[in-house]
Tab-separated table of C-alpha atoms in Angstrom:
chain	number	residue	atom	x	y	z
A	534	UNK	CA	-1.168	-6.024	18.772
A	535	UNK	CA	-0.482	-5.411	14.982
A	536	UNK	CA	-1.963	-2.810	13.191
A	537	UNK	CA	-1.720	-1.001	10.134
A	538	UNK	CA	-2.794	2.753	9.809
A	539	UNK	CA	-2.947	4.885	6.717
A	540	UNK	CA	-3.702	8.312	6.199
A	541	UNK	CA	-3.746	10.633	3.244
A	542	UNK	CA	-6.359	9.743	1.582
A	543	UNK	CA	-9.065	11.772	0.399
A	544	UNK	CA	-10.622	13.891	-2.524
A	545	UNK	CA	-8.322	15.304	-5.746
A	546	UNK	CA	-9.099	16.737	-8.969
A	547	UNK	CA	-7.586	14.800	-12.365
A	548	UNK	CA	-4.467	15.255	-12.640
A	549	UNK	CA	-3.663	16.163	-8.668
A	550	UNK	CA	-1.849	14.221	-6.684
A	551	UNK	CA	-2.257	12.621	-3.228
A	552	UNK	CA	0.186	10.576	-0.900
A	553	UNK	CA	-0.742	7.661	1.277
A	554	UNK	CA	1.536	6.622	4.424
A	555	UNK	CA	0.876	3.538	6.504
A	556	UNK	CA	2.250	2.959	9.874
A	557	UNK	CA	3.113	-0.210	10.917
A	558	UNK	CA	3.698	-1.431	14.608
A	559	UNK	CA	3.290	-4.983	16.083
A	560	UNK	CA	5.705	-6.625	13.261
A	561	UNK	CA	9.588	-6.694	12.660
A	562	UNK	CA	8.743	-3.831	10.110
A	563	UNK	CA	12.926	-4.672	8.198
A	564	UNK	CA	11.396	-8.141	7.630
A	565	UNK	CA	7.748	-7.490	6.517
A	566	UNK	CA	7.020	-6.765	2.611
A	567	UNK	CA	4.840	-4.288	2.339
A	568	UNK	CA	2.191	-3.310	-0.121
A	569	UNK	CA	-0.580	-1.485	-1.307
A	570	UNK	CA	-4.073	-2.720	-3.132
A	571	UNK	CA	-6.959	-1.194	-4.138
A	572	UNK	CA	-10.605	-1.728	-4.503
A	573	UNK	CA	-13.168	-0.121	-6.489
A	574	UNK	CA	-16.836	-0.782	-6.150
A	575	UNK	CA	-17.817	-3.806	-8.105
A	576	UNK	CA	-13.820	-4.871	-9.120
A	577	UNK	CA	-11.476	-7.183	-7.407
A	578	UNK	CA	-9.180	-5.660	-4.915
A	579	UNK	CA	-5.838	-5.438	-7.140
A	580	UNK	CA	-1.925	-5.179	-6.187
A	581	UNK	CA	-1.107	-1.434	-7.057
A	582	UNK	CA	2.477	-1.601	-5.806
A	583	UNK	CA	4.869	-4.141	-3.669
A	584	UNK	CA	8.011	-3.024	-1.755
A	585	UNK	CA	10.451	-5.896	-0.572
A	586	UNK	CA	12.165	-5.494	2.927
A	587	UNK	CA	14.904	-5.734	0.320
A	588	UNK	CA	13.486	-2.713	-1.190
A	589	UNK	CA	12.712	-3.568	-4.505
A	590	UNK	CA	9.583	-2.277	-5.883
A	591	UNK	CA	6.513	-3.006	-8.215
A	592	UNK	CA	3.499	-1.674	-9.801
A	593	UNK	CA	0.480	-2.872	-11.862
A	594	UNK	CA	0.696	-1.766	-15.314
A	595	UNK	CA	-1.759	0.800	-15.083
A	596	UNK	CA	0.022	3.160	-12.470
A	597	UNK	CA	3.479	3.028	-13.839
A	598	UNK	CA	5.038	5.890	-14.176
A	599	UNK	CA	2.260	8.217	-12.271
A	600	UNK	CA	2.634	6.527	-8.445
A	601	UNK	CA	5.501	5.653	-6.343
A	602	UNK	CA	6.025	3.245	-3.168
A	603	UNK	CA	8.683	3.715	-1.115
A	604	UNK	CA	9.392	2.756	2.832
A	605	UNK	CA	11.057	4.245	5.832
A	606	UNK	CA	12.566	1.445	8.184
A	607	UNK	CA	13.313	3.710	11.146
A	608	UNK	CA	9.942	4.855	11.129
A	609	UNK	CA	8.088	1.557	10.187
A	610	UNK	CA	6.159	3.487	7.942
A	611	UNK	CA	5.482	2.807	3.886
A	612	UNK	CA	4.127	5.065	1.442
A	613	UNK	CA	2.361	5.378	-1.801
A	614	UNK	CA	3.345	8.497	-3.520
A	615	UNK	CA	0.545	9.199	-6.330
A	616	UNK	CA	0.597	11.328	-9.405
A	617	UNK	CA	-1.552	12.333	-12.409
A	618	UNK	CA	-4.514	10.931	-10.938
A	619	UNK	CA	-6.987	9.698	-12.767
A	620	UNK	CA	-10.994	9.524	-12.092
A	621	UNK	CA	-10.324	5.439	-12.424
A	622	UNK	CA	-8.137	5.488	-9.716
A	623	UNK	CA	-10.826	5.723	-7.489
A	624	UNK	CA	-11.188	3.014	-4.825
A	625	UNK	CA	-10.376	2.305	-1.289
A	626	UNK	CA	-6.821	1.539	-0.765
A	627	UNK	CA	-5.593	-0.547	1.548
A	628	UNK	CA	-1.901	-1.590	3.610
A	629	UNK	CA	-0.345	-4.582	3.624
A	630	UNK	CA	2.287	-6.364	5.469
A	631	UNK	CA	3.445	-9.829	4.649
A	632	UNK	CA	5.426	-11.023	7.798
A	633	UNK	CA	7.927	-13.812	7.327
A	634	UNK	CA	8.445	-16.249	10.562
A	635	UNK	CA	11.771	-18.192	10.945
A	636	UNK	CA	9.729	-21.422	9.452
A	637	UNK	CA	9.196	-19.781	6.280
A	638	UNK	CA	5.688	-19.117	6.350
A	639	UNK	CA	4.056	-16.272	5.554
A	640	UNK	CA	0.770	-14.101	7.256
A	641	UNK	CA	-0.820	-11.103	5.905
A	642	UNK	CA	-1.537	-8.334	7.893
A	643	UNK	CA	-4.441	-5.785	6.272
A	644	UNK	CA	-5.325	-1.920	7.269
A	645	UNK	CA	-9.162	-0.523	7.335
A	646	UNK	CA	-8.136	1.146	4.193
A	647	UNK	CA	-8.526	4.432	3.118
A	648	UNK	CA	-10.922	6.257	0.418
A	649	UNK	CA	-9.225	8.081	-2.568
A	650	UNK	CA	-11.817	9.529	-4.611
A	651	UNK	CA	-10.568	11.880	-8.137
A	652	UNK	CA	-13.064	13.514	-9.560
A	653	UNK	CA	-12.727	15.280	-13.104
């Protein structure tokens, strides 16, 4: 059974900060990317930030410098550090894991997601 659980979401002021962990079980957690995307109501769900299982990170333009990804092997966790928030980073985030099988090929693994709402 694979599943993906976040917490840490919630409610913040502008300017507050919040931090998301996902918990991962039912994959080989070393070999999985993970990442996080977000949603807001009437937008696309968008790529926030990617960590490798070689741990090399990115973000979408608009969070550099204010959120941070980072992941914990031993704990098969990842999480999304987030700064300076901003009322447009509202949305529902959401976990995922992209599991790599000795073929090559890829599957995507998705949490329920979790609601950060900043108010101003």
């Amino acid at each position: 059974q694979v599943q993906l659980v976040e917490s840490g979401g919630g409610l913040v002021q502008a300017g507050g900060s919040l931090r998301l962990s996902c918990a991962a079980s039912g994959i080989i957690f070393r070999f999985s990317d993970m990442g996080w995307y977000r949603q807001a109501p009437g937008k696309q769900r968008e790529l926030v930030a990617a960590i490798t299982s070689g741990d090399i990170a990115t973000y979408a333009d608009s969070v550099k410098g204010r959120f941070t990804i980072s992941r914990d092997n031993a704990k098969n966790t990842v999480a999304l550090q987030m700064n300076s928030l901003k009322p447009e980073d509202t949305a529902v985030f959401y976990c995922n894991a992209r599991t790599r099988w000795l073929t090559g090929k890829t599957y995507d693994y998705w949490g329920q997601g979790t609601q950060v709402t900043v108010s101003s």
